[in-house]
Amino acid sequence: MFASLSAWIMSIAGIICLSVLIELVLPNGQMSKYIKGIFSFIIILVIISPIPKLLHKDFDFSNMFGSSEIKVQEDYLYQLNLNKVSAMQKSINEQIEECGYQNVTARIDSDIFASTIEIKAVYVDISLLIISENAVHKDIIEAKKDMLKIVTTVVQIQNERVVFNE
């Protein structure tokens, strides 16, 4: 009983000394107020920690703040993956247009509900393709090779996963 009382008093004294030391080192400002508040909360927890033992009850502080499980926010991941896929599609379409190929639409088929994006295929619609005068290649076969290179560079997939809809 005396040893546990001595340990309790020493822990109170130790945490108070630590908070005074940190208070001396910290500069005045917003962060100082928050740290003082945190240490005040810790001091209160240290002071009341022997109460459950006096009441002969087991008390677990780990359950005090909820479960410690990490939960994935699926809505956030969905929106994040959707934004990434949209940005990749926009980048592909812009780069293809910069090469002089107009009316081309790229669409990425992916699983945006997974924790990491898994791209299944990229569909490039060239049914309304217009090859402008500033295009490097006037031939449709060479134009498809340029577009294939752009898609594989932006999306980082194999050539077999790029499908051209003519």
PDB file of N, CA and C in Angstrom, residues 43-148:
ATOM      1  N   ILE A  43      -1.979  15.454 -16.181  1.00  0.00           N
ATOM      2  CA  ILE A  43      -1.845  15.549 -14.717  1.00  0.00           C
ATOM      3  C   ILE A  43      -3.123  15.075 -14.036  1.00  0.00           C
ATOM      4  N   ILE A  44      -4.278  15.475 -14.587  1.00  0.00           N
ATOM      5  CA  ILE A  44      -5.554  15.033 -14.005  1.00  0.00           C
ATOM      6  C   ILE A  44      -5.681  13.516 -14.092  1.00  0.00           C
ATOM      7  N   LEU A  45      -5.290  12.926 -15.233  1.00  0.00           N
ATOM      8  CA  LEU A  45      -5.351  11.467 -15.363  1.00  0.00           C
ATOM      9  C   LEU A  45      -4.433  10.769 -14.366  1.00  0.00           C
ATOM     10  N   VAL A  46      -3.232  11.334 -14.161  1.00  0.00           N
ATOM     11  CA  VAL A  46      -2.301  10.733 -13.196  1.00  0.00           C
ATOM     12  C   VAL A  46      -2.857  10.840 -11.778  1.00  0.00           C
ATOM     13  N   ILE A  47      -3.487  11.951 -11.466  1.00  0.00           N
ATOM     14  CA  ILE A  47      -4.029  12.139 -10.112  1.00  0.00           C
ATOM     15  C   ILE A  47      -5.187  11.184  -9.851  1.00  0.00           C
ATOM     16  N   ILE A  48      -6.064  10.983 -10.828  1.00  0.00           N
ATOM     17  CA  ILE A  48      -7.233  10.125 -10.579  1.00  0.00           C
ATOM     18  C   ILE A  48      -6.979   8.649 -10.883  1.00  0.00           C
ATOM     19  N   SER A  49      -5.796   8.307 -11.367  1.00  0.00           N
ATOM     20  CA  SER A  49      -5.514   6.913 -11.726  1.00  0.00           C
ATOM     21  C   SER A  49      -5.663   5.916 -10.571  1.00  0.00           C
ATOM     22  N   PRO A  50      -5.381   6.237  -9.310  1.00  0.00           N
ATOM     23  CA  PRO A  50      -5.555   5.211  -8.265  1.00  0.00           C
ATOM     24  C   PRO A  50      -7.002   5.042  -7.792  1.00  0.00           C
ATOM     25  N   ILE A  51      -7.901   5.883  -8.221  1.00  0.00           N
ATOM     26  CA  ILE A  51      -9.290   5.801  -7.745  1.00  0.00           C
ATOM     27  C   ILE A  51      -9.928   4.451  -8.084  1.00  0.00           C
ATOM     28  N   PRO A  52      -9.786   3.917  -9.312  1.00  0.00           N
ATOM     29  CA  PRO A  52     -10.386   2.598  -9.570  1.00  0.00           C
ATOM     30  C   PRO A  52      -9.811   1.501  -8.673  1.00  0.00           C
ATOM     31  N   LYS A  53      -8.531   1.613  -8.310  1.00  0.00           N
ATOM     32  CA  LYS A  53      -7.939   0.599  -7.426  1.00  0.00           C
ATOM     33  C   LYS A  53      -8.532   0.706  -6.022  1.00  0.00           C
ATOM     34  N   LEU A  54      -8.815   1.937  -5.606  1.00  0.00           N
ATOM     35  CA  LEU A  54      -9.423   2.116  -4.288  1.00  0.00           C
ATOM     36  C   LEU A  54     -10.851   1.576  -4.252  1.00  0.00           C
ATOM     37  N   LEU A  55     -11.524   1.638  -5.388  1.00  0.00           N
ATOM     38  CA  LEU A  55     -12.896   1.134  -5.481  1.00  0.00           C
ATOM     39  C   LEU A  55     -12.935  -0.346  -5.856  1.00  0.00           C
ATOM     40  N   HIS A  56     -11.735  -0.947  -5.992  1.00  0.00           N
ATOM     41  CA  HIS A  56     -11.586  -2.363  -6.351  1.00  0.00           C
ATOM     42  C   HIS A  56     -12.244  -2.676  -7.691  1.00  0.00           C
ATOM     43  N   LYS A  57     -12.070  -1.779  -8.642  1.00  0.00           N
ATOM     44  CA  LYS A  57     -12.591  -1.975  -9.995  1.00  0.00           C
ATOM     45  C   LYS A  57     -11.420  -1.887 -10.964  1.00  0.00           C
ATOM     46  N   ASP A  58     -11.475  -2.674 -12.013  1.00  0.00           N
ATOM     47  CA  ASP A  58     -10.475  -2.587 -13.076  1.00  0.00           C
ATOM     48  C   ASP A  58     -10.952  -1.545 -14.080  1.00  0.00           C
ATOM     49  N   PHE A  59     -10.064  -0.673 -14.433  1.00  0.00           N
ATOM     50  CA  PHE A  59     -10.395   0.409 -15.365  1.00  0.00           C
ATOM     51  C   PHE A  59      -9.314   0.469 -16.416  1.00  0.00           C
ATOM     52  N   ASP A  60      -9.713   0.411 -17.658  1.00  0.00           N
ATOM     53  CA  ASP A  60      -8.769   0.404 -18.770  1.00  0.00           C
ATOM     54  C   ASP A  60      -8.863   1.724 -19.514  1.00  0.00           C
ATOM     55  N   PHE A  61      -7.769   2.511 -19.484  1.00  0.00           N
ATOM     56  CA  PHE A  61      -7.763   3.816 -20.147  1.00  0.00           C
ATOM     57  C   PHE A  61      -7.763   3.685 -21.674  1.00  0.00           C
ATOM     58  N   SER A  62      -7.367   2.536 -22.197  1.00  0.00           N
ATOM     59  CA  SER A  62      -7.324   2.388 -23.653  1.00  0.00           C
ATOM     60  C   SER A  62      -8.729   2.395 -24.257  1.00  0.00           C
ATOM     61  N   ASN A  63      -9.732   1.963 -23.508  1.00  0.00           N
ATOM     62  CA  ASN A  63     -11.108   1.982 -24.001  1.00  0.00           C
ATOM     63  C   ASN A  63     -11.775   3.343 -23.812  1.00  0.00           C
ATOM     64  N   MET A  64     -11.091   4.248 -23.154  1.00  0.00           N
ATOM     65  CA  MET A  64     -11.668   5.553 -22.856  1.00  0.00           C
ATOM     66  C   MET A  64     -11.888   6.381 -24.117  1.00  0.00           C
ATOM     67  N   PHE A  65     -11.031   6.237 -25.096  1.00  0.00           N
ATOM     68  CA  PHE A  65     -11.096   7.056 -26.295  1.00  0.00           C
ATOM     69  C   PHE A  65     -11.641   6.296 -27.496  1.00  0.00           C
ATOM     70  N   GLY A  66     -12.374   5.245 -27.285  1.00  0.00           N
ATOM     71  CA  GLY A  66     -12.939   4.482 -28.387  1.00  0.00           C
ATOM     72  C   GLY A  66     -12.017   3.352 -28.785  1.00  0.00           C
ATOM     73  N   SER A  67     -12.419   2.653 -29.812  1.00  0.00           N
ATOM     74  CA  SER A  67     -11.617   1.520 -30.247  1.00  0.00           C
ATOM     75  C   SER A  67     -10.355   2.000 -30.945  1.00  0.00           C
ATOM     76  N   SER A  68      -9.352   1.173 -30.901  1.00  0.00           N
ATOM     77  CA  SER A  68      -8.080   1.539 -31.514  1.00  0.00           C
ATOM     78  C   SER A  68      -7.968   1.018 -32.948  1.00  0.00           C
ATOM     79  N   GLU A  69      -9.074   0.499 -33.489  1.00  0.00           N
ATOM     80  CA  GLU A  69      -9.045  -0.003 -34.851  1.00  0.00           C
ATOM     81  C   GLU A  69      -8.968   1.159 -35.832  1.00  0.00           C
ATOM     82  N   ILE A  70      -8.241   0.931 -36.898  1.00  0.00           N
ATOM     83  CA  ILE A  70      -8.158   1.923 -37.959  1.00  0.00           C
ATOM     84  C   ILE A  70      -9.218   1.564 -38.987  1.00  0.00           C
ATOM     85  N   LYS A  71     -10.082   2.526 -39.279  1.00  0.00           N
ATOM     86  CA  LYS A  71     -11.148   2.287 -40.234  1.00  0.00           C
ATOM     87  C   LYS A  71     -10.902   3.122 -41.481  1.00  0.00           C
ATOM     88  N   VAL A  72     -11.074   2.508 -42.611  1.00  0.00           N
ATOM     89  CA  VAL A  72     -10.878   3.188 -43.884  1.00  0.00           C
ATOM     90  C   VAL A  72     -12.157   3.945 -44.220  1.00  0.00           C
ATOM     91  N   GLN A  73     -12.007   5.197 -44.563  1.00  0.00           N
ATOM     92  CA  GLN A  73     -13.151   5.984 -44.975  1.00  0.00           C
ATOM     93  C   GLN A  73     -13.366   5.751 -46.465  1.00  0.00           C
ATOM     94  N   GLU A  74     -14.321   4.900 -46.757  1.00  0.00           N
ATOM     95  CA  GLU A  74     -14.531   4.472 -48.135  1.00  0.00           C
ATOM     96  C   GLU A  74     -14.986   5.619 -49.032  1.00  0.00           C
ATOM     97  N   ASP A  75     -15.791   6.526 -48.510  1.00  0.00           N
ATOM     98  CA  ASP A  75     -16.239   7.660 -49.323  1.00  0.00           C
ATOM     99  C   ASP A  75     -15.062   8.531 -49.729  1.00  0.00           C
ATOM    100  N   TYR A  76     -14.144   8.741 -48.796  1.00  0.00           N
ATOM    101  CA  TYR A  76     -12.966   9.549 -49.085  1.00  0.00           C
ATOM    102  C   TYR A  76     -12.099   8.882 -50.150  1.00  0.00           C
ATOM    103  N   LEU A  77     -11.874   7.564 -49.998  1.00  0.00           N
ATOM    104  CA  LEU A  77     -11.071   6.827 -50.987  1.00  0.00           C
ATOM    105  C   LEU A  77     -11.736   6.839 -52.357  1.00  0.00           C
ATOM    106  N   TYR A  78     -13.056   6.668 -52.384  1.00  0.00           N
ATOM    107  CA  TYR A  78     -13.778   6.698 -53.657  1.00  0.00           C
ATOM    108  C   TYR A  78     -13.583   8.047 -54.340  1.00  0.00           C
ATOM    109  N   GLN A  79     -13.782   9.133 -53.598  1.00  0.00           N
ATOM    110  CA  GLN A  79     -13.647  10.467 -54.189  1.00  0.00           C
ATOM    111  C   GLN A  79     -12.203  10.735 -54.619  1.00  0.00           C
ATOM    112  N   LEU A  80     -11.246  10.323 -53.800  1.00  0.00           N
ATOM    113  CA  LEU A  80      -9.841  10.508 -54.131  1.00  0.00           C
ATOM    114  C   LEU A  80      -9.467   9.750 -55.408  1.00  0.00           C
ATOM    115  N   ASN A  81      -9.886   8.488 -55.502  1.00  0.00           N
ATOM    116  CA  ASN A  81      -9.597   7.698 -56.698  1.00  0.00           C
ATOM    117  C   ASN A  81     -10.321   8.242 -57.922  1.00  0.00           C
ATOM    118  N   LEU A  82     -11.551   8.709 -57.735  1.00  0.00           N
ATOM    119  CA  LEU A  82     -12.294   9.302 -58.843  1.00  0.00           C
ATOM    120  C   LEU A  82     -11.591  10.552 -59.357  1.00  0.00           C
ATOM    121  N   ASN A  83     -11.083  11.371 -58.444  1.00  0.00           N
ATOM    122  CA  ASN A  83     -10.343  12.573 -58.847  1.00  0.00           C
ATOM    123  C   ASN A  83      -9.062  12.214 -59.598  1.00  0.00           C
ATOM    124  N   LYS A  84      -8.359  11.172 -59.134  1.00  0.00           N
ATOM    125  CA  LYS A  84      -7.130  10.751 -59.813  1.00  0.00           C
ATOM    126  C   LYS A  84      -7.424  10.262 -61.227  1.00  0.00           C
ATOM    127  N   VAL A  85      -8.462   9.445 -61.374  1.00  0.00           N
ATOM    128  CA  VAL A  85      -8.813   8.926 -62.691  1.00  0.00           C
ATOM    129  C   VAL A  85      -9.248  10.064 -63.605  1.00  0.00           C
ATOM    130  N   SER A  86     -10.029  10.995 -63.096  1.00  0.00           N
ATOM    131  CA  SER A  86     -10.460  12.142 -63.898  1.00  0.00           C
ATOM    132  C   SER A  86      -9.272  12.990 -64.335  1.00  0.00           C
ATOM    133  N   ALA A  87      -8.311  13.176 -63.444  1.00  0.00           N
ATOM    134  CA  ALA A  87      -7.119  13.962 -63.788  1.00  0.00           C
ATOM    135  C   ALA A  87      -6.292  13.249 -64.858  1.00  0.00           C
ATOM    136  N   MET A  88      -6.185  11.919 -64.755  1.00  0.00           N
ATOM    137  CA  MET A  88      -5.441  11.170 -65.780  1.00  0.00           C
ATOM    138  C   MET A  88      -6.144  11.262 -67.139  1.00  0.00           C
ATOM    139  N   GLN A  89      -7.468  11.117 -67.139  1.00  0.00           N
ATOM    140  CA  GLN A  89      -8.227  11.220 -68.390  1.00  0.00           C
ATOM    141  C   GLN A  89      -8.050  12.596 -69.015  1.00  0.00           C
ATOM    142  N   LYS A  90      -8.126  13.629 -68.190  1.00  0.00           N
ATOM    143  CA  LYS A  90      -7.969  14.997 -68.692  1.00  0.00           C
ATOM    144  C   LYS A  90      -6.568  15.198 -69.264  1.00  0.00           C
ATOM    145  N   SER A  91      -5.565  14.681 -68.591  1.00  0.00           N
ATOM    146  CA  SER A  91      -4.190  14.809 -69.054  1.00  0.00           C
ATOM    147  C   SER A  91      -3.997  14.104 -70.400  1.00  0.00           C
ATOM    148  N   ILE A  92      -4.554  12.909 -70.525  1.00  0.00           N
ATOM    149  CA  ILE A  92      -4.445  12.171 -71.784  1.00  0.00           C
ATOM    150  C   ILE A  92      -5.102  12.971 -72.908  1.00  0.00           C
ATOM    151  N   ASN A  93      -6.323  13.424 -72.681  1.00  0.00           N
ATOM    152  CA  ASN A  93      -7.056  14.164 -73.715  1.00  0.00           C
ATOM    153  C   ASN A  93      -6.337  15.442 -74.116  1.00  0.00           C
ATOM    154  N   GLU A  94      -5.779  16.158 -73.132  1.00  0.00           N
ATOM    155  CA  GLU A  94      -5.058  17.397 -73.440  1.00  0.00           C
ATOM    156  C   GLU A  94      -3.780  17.119 -74.237  1.00  0.00           C
ATOM    157  N   GLN A  95      -3.029  16.097 -73.851  1.00  0.00           N
ATOM    158  CA  GLN A  95      -1.787  15.779 -74.560  1.00  0.00           C
ATOM    159  C   GLN A  95      -2.052  15.299 -75.984  1.00  0.00           C
ATOM    160  N   ILE A  96      -3.125  14.543 -76.160  1.00  0.00           N
ATOM    161  CA  ILE A  96      -3.477  14.088 -77.513  1.00  0.00           C
ATOM    162  C   ILE A  96      -3.865  15.286 -78.380  1.00  0.00           C
ATOM    163  N   GLU A  97      -4.620  16.216 -77.800  1.00  0.00           N
ATOM    164  CA  GLU A  97      -5.010  17.405 -78.557  1.00  0.00           C
ATOM    165  C   GLU A  97      -3.804  18.283 -78.886  1.00  0.00           C
ATOM    166  N   GLU A  98      -2.831  18.364 -77.964  1.00  0.00           N
ATOM    167  CA  GLU A  98      -1.616  19.141 -78.217  1.00  0.00           C
ATOM    168  C   GLU A  98      -0.811  18.553 -79.376  1.00  0.00           C
ATOM    169  N   CYS A  99      -0.911  17.254 -79.600  1.00  0.00           N
ATOM    170  CA  CYS A  99      -0.200  16.611 -80.709  1.00  0.00           C
ATOM    171  C   CYS A  99      -0.894  16.848 -82.043  1.00  0.00           C
ATOM    172  N   GLY A 100      -2.058  17.479 -82.028  1.00  0.00           N
ATOM    173  CA  GLY A 100      -2.750  17.797 -83.268  1.00  0.00           C
ATOM    174  C   GLY A 100      -3.876  16.847 -83.626  1.00  0.00           C
ATOM    175  N   TYR A 101      -4.310  16.012 -82.685  1.00  0.00           N
ATOM    176  CA  TYR A 101      -5.395  15.069 -82.935  1.00  0.00           C
ATOM    177  C   TYR A 101      -6.612  15.552 -82.161  1.00  0.00           C
ATOM    178  N   GLN A 102      -7.668  15.904 -82.900  1.00  0.00           N
ATOM    179  CA  GLN A 102      -8.855  16.482 -82.270  1.00  0.00           C
ATOM    180  C   GLN A 102     -10.007  15.490 -82.284  1.00  0.00           C
ATOM    181  N   ASN A 103     -10.986  15.753 -81.418  1.00  0.00           N
ATOM    182  CA  ASN A 103     -12.187  14.921 -81.254  1.00  0.00           C
ATOM    183  C   ASN A 103     -11.846  13.507 -80.791  1.00  0.00           C
ATOM    184  N   VAL A 104     -10.823  13.387 -79.992  1.00  0.00           N
ATOM    185  CA  VAL A 104     -10.433  12.098 -79.421  1.00  0.00           C
ATOM    186  C   VAL A 104     -10.808  12.119 -77.941  1.00  0.00           C
ATOM    187  N   THR A 105     -11.432  11.038 -77.488  1.00  0.00           N
ATOM    188  CA  THR A 105     -11.843  10.949 -76.089  1.00  0.00           C
ATOM    189  C   THR A 105     -11.261   9.685 -75.471  1.00  0.00           C
ATOM    190  N   ALA A 106     -10.546   9.853 -74.375  1.00  0.00           N
ATOM    191  CA  ALA A 106      -9.997   8.712 -73.642  1.00  0.00           C
ATOM    192  C   ALA A 106     -10.822   8.497 -72.385  1.00  0.00           C
ATOM    193  N   ARG A 107     -11.151   7.230 -72.126  1.00  0.00           N
ATOM    194  CA  ARG A 107     -11.902   6.874 -70.920  1.00  0.00           C
ATOM    195  C   ARG A 107     -11.174   5.737 -70.221  1.00  0.00           C
ATOM    196  N   ILE A 108     -10.955   5.908 -68.922  1.00  0.00           N
ATOM    197  CA  ILE A 108     -10.220   4.913 -68.138  1.00  0.00           C
ATOM    198  C   ILE A 108     -11.209   4.019 -67.413  1.00  0.00           C
ATOM    199  N   ASP A 109     -11.071   2.707 -67.606  1.00  0.00           N
ATOM    200  CA  ASP A 109     -11.874   1.718 -66.899  1.00  0.00           C
ATOM    201  C   ASP A 109     -11.055   1.232 -65.714  1.00  0.00           C
ATOM    202  N   SER A 110     -11.532   1.554 -64.503  1.00  0.00           N
ATOM    203  CA  SER A 110     -10.751   1.197 -63.312  1.00  0.00           C
ATOM    204  C   SER A 110     -11.678   0.863 -62.157  1.00  0.00           C
ATOM    205  N   ASP A 111     -11.096   0.250 -61.146  1.00  0.00           N
ATOM    206  CA  ASP A 111     -11.810  -0.045 -59.912  1.00  0.00           C
ATOM    207  C   ASP A 111     -11.474   1.062 -58.920  1.00  0.00           C
ATOM    208  N   ILE A 112     -12.365   2.052 -58.807  1.00  0.00           N
ATOM    209  CA  ILE A 112     -12.090   3.186 -57.926  1.00  0.00           C
ATOM    210  C   ILE A 112     -12.576   2.944 -56.505  1.00  0.00           C
ATOM    211  N   PHE A 113     -13.178   1.788 -56.260  1.00  0.00           N
ATOM    212  CA  PHE A 113     -13.631   1.466 -54.911  1.00  0.00           C
ATOM    213  C   PHE A 113     -12.551   0.761 -54.097  1.00  0.00           C
ATOM    214  N   ALA A 114     -11.463   0.357 -54.737  1.00  0.00           N
ATOM    215  CA  ALA A 114     -10.365  -0.313 -54.038  1.00  0.00           C
ATOM    216  C   ALA A 114      -9.502   0.728 -53.331  1.00  0.00           C
ATOM    217  N   SER A 115      -8.684   0.283 -52.401  1.00  0.00           N
ATOM    218  CA  SER A 115      -7.815   1.223 -51.678  1.00  0.00           C
ATOM    219  C   SER A 115      -6.741   1.804 -52.588  1.00  0.00           C
ATOM    220  N   THR A 116      -6.314   1.052 -53.583  1.00  0.00           N
ATOM    221  CA  THR A 116      -5.412   1.578 -54.606  1.00  0.00           C
ATOM    222  C   THR A 116      -6.079   1.381 -55.958  1.00  0.00           C
ATOM    223  N   ILE A 117      -5.882   2.331 -56.833  1.00  0.00           N
ATOM    224  CA  ILE A 117      -6.541   2.285 -58.132  1.00  0.00           C
ATOM    225  C   ILE A 117      -5.967   1.142 -58.966  1.00  0.00           C
ATOM    226  N   GLU A 118      -6.847   0.321 -59.481  1.00  0.00           N
ATOM    227  CA  GLU A 118      -6.445  -0.743 -60.397  1.00  0.00           C
ATOM    228  C   GLU A 118      -7.051  -0.428 -61.754  1.00  0.00           C
ATOM    229  N   ILE A 119      -6.203  -0.066 -62.709  1.00  0.00           N
ATOM    230  CA  ILE A 119      -6.682   0.308 -64.033  1.00  0.00           C
ATOM    231  C   ILE A 119      -6.781  -0.951 -64.885  1.00  0.00           C
ATOM    232  N   LYS A 120      -7.989  -1.218 -65.361  1.00  0.00           N
ATOM    233  CA  LYS A 120      -8.237  -2.408 -66.168  1.00  0.00           C
ATOM    234  C   LYS A 120      -7.904  -2.161 -67.631  1.00  0.00           C
ATOM    235  N   ALA A 121      -8.371  -1.021 -68.148  1.00  0.00           N
ATOM    236  CA  ALA A 121      -8.132  -0.702 -69.561  1.00  0.00           C
ATOM    237  C   ALA A 121      -8.352   0.782 -69.788  1.00  0.00           C
ATOM    238  N   VAL A 122      -7.834   1.256 -70.911  1.00  0.00           N
ATOM    239  CA  VAL A 122      -8.080   2.631 -71.347  1.00  0.00           C
ATOM    240  C   VAL A 122      -8.675   2.540 -72.747  1.00  0.00           C
ATOM    241  N   TYR A 123      -9.857   3.116 -72.889  1.00  0.00           N
ATOM    242  CA  TYR A 123     -10.545   3.116 -74.171  1.00  0.00           C
ATOM    243  C   TYR A 123     -10.373   4.488 -74.812  1.00  0.00           C
ATOM    244  N   VAL A 124      -9.828   4.487 -76.026  1.00  0.00           N
ATOM    245  CA  VAL A 124      -9.600   5.733 -76.759  1.00  0.00           C
ATOM    246  C   VAL A 124     -10.529   5.733 -77.963  1.00  0.00           C
ATOM    247  N   ASP A 125     -11.476   6.663 -77.959  1.00  0.00           N
ATOM    248  CA  ASP A 125     -12.451   6.760 -79.045  1.00  0.00           C
ATOM    249  C   ASP A 125     -11.898   7.676 -80.129  1.00  0.00           C
ATOM    250  N   ILE A 126     -11.590   7.077 -81.280  1.00  0.00           N
ATOM    251  CA  ILE A 126     -11.053   7.858 -82.398  1.00  0.00           C
ATOM    252  C   ILE A 126     -12.008   7.830 -83.593  1.00  0.00           C
ATOM    253  N   SER A 127     -13.284   7.544 -83.316  1.00  0.00           N
ATOM    254  CA  SER A 127     -14.256   7.450 -84.400  1.00  0.00           C
ATOM    255  C   SER A 127     -14.498   8.806 -85.064  1.00  0.00           C
ATOM    256  N   LEU A 128     -14.313   9.891 -84.338  1.00  0.00           N
ATOM    257  CA  LEU A 128     -14.504  11.242 -84.880  1.00  0.00           C
ATOM    258  C   LEU A 128     -13.168  11.976 -85.028  1.00  0.00           C
ATOM    259  N   LEU A 129     -12.087  11.233 -85.168  1.00  0.00           N
ATOM    260  CA  LEU A 129     -10.743  11.800 -85.204  1.00  0.00           C
ATOM    261  C   LEU A 129     -10.563  12.782 -86.353  1.00  0.00           C
ATOM    262  N   ILE A 130     -10.000  13.931 -86.012  1.00  0.00           N
ATOM    263  CA  ILE A 130      -9.602  14.932 -87.004  1.00  0.00           C
ATOM    264  C   ILE A 130      -8.121  15.177 -86.792  1.00  0.00           C
ATOM    265  N   ILE A 131      -7.353  14.944 -87.840  1.00  0.00           N
ATOM    266  CA  ILE A 131      -5.908  15.176 -87.765  1.00  0.00           C
ATOM    267  C   ILE A 131      -5.652  16.570 -88.315  1.00  0.00           C
ATOM    268  N   SER A 132      -5.201  17.466 -87.439  1.00  0.00           N
ATOM    269  CA  SER A 132      -4.998  18.858 -87.851  1.00  0.00           C
ATOM    270  C   SER A 132      -3.681  19.011 -88.612  1.00  0.00           C
ATOM    271  N   GLU A 133      -3.490  20.186 -89.160  1.00  0.00           N
ATOM    272  CA  GLU A 133      -2.293  20.441 -89.965  1.00  0.00           C
ATOM    273  C   GLU A 133      -1.013  20.466 -89.142  1.00  0.00           C
ATOM    274  N   ASN A 134      -1.110  20.821 -87.851  1.00  0.00           N
ATOM    275  CA  ASN A 134       0.097  20.881 -87.025  1.00  0.00           C
ATOM    276  C   ASN A 134       0.466  19.522 -86.418  1.00  0.00           C
ATOM    277  N   ALA A 135      -0.259  18.463 -86.782  1.00  0.00           N
ATOM    278  CA  ALA A 135       0.057  17.116 -86.292  1.00  0.00           C
ATOM    279  C   ALA A 135       1.345  16.624 -86.947  1.00  0.00           C
ATOM    280  N   VAL A 136       2.128  15.897 -86.182  1.00  0.00           N
ATOM    281  CA  VAL A 136       3.396  15.363 -86.690  1.00  0.00           C
ATOM    282  C   VAL A 136       3.135  14.303 -87.747  1.00  0.00           C
ATOM    283  N   HIS A 137       2.171  13.419 -87.479  1.00  0.00           N
ATOM    284  CA  HIS A 137       1.864  12.328 -88.404  1.00  0.00           C
ATOM    285  C   HIS A 137       0.471  12.542 -88.989  1.00  0.00           C
ATOM    286  N   LYS A 138       0.360  12.383 -90.289  1.00  0.00           N
ATOM    287  CA  LYS A 138      -0.936  12.507 -90.971  1.00  0.00           C
ATOM    288  C   LYS A 138      -1.575  11.142 -91.186  1.00  0.00           C
ATOM    289  N   ASP A 139      -0.821  10.096 -90.950  1.00  0.00           N
ATOM    290  CA  ASP A 139      -1.290   8.730 -91.144  1.00  0.00           C
ATOM    291  C   ASP A 139      -1.984   8.263 -89.867  1.00  0.00           C
ATOM    292  N   ILE A 140      -3.116   7.578 -89.998  1.00  0.00           N
ATOM    293  CA  ILE A 140      -3.888   7.102 -88.844  1.00  0.00           C
ATOM    294  C   ILE A 140      -3.109   6.084 -88.017  1.00  0.00           C
ATOM    295  N   ILE A 141      -2.305   5.250 -88.662  1.00  0.00           N
ATOM    296  CA  ILE A 141      -1.529   4.232 -87.937  1.00  0.00           C
ATOM    297  C   ILE A 141      -0.477   4.905 -87.059  1.00  0.00           C
ATOM    298  N   GLU A 142       0.209   5.896 -87.601  1.00  0.00           N
ATOM    299  CA  GLU A 142       1.218   6.623 -86.821  1.00  0.00           C
ATOM    300  C   GLU A 142       0.551   7.461 -85.724  1.00  0.00           C
ATOM    301  N   ALA A 143      -0.628   7.997 -86.010  1.00  0.00           N
ATOM    302  CA  ALA A 143      -1.361   8.775 -85.002  1.00  0.00           C
ATOM    303  C   ALA A 143      -1.745   7.874 -83.828  1.00  0.00           C
ATOM    304  N   LYS A 144      -2.177   6.636 -84.127  1.00  0.00           N
ATOM    305  CA  LYS A 144      -2.521   5.693 -83.058  1.00  0.00           C
ATOM    306  C   LYS A 144      -1.295   5.347 -82.220  1.00  0.00           C
ATOM    307  N   LYS A 145      -0.131   5.240 -82.863  1.00  0.00           N
ATOM    308  CA  LYS A 145       1.107   4.967 -82.112  1.00  0.00           C
ATOM    309  C   LYS A 145       1.434   6.126 -81.180  1.00  0.00           C
ATOM    310  N   ASP A 146       1.245   7.376 -81.663  1.00  0.00           N
ATOM    311  CA  ASP A 146       1.470   8.548 -80.796  1.00  0.00           C
ATOM    312  C   ASP A 146       0.531   8.537 -79.601  1.00  0.00           C
ATOM    313  N   MET A 147      -0.746   8.269 -79.879  1.00  0.00           N
ATOM    314  CA  MET A 147      -1.740   8.249 -78.800  1.00  0.00           C
ATOM    315  C   MET A 147      -1.445   7.113 -77.814  1.00  0.00           C
ATOM    316  N   LEU A 148      -1.028   5.969 -78.318  1.00  0.00           N
ATOM    317  CA  LEU A 148      -0.678   4.837 -77.461  1.00  0.00           C
ATOM    318  C   LEU A 148       0.472   5.211 -76.533  1.00  0.00           C
TER     319      LEU A 148
END
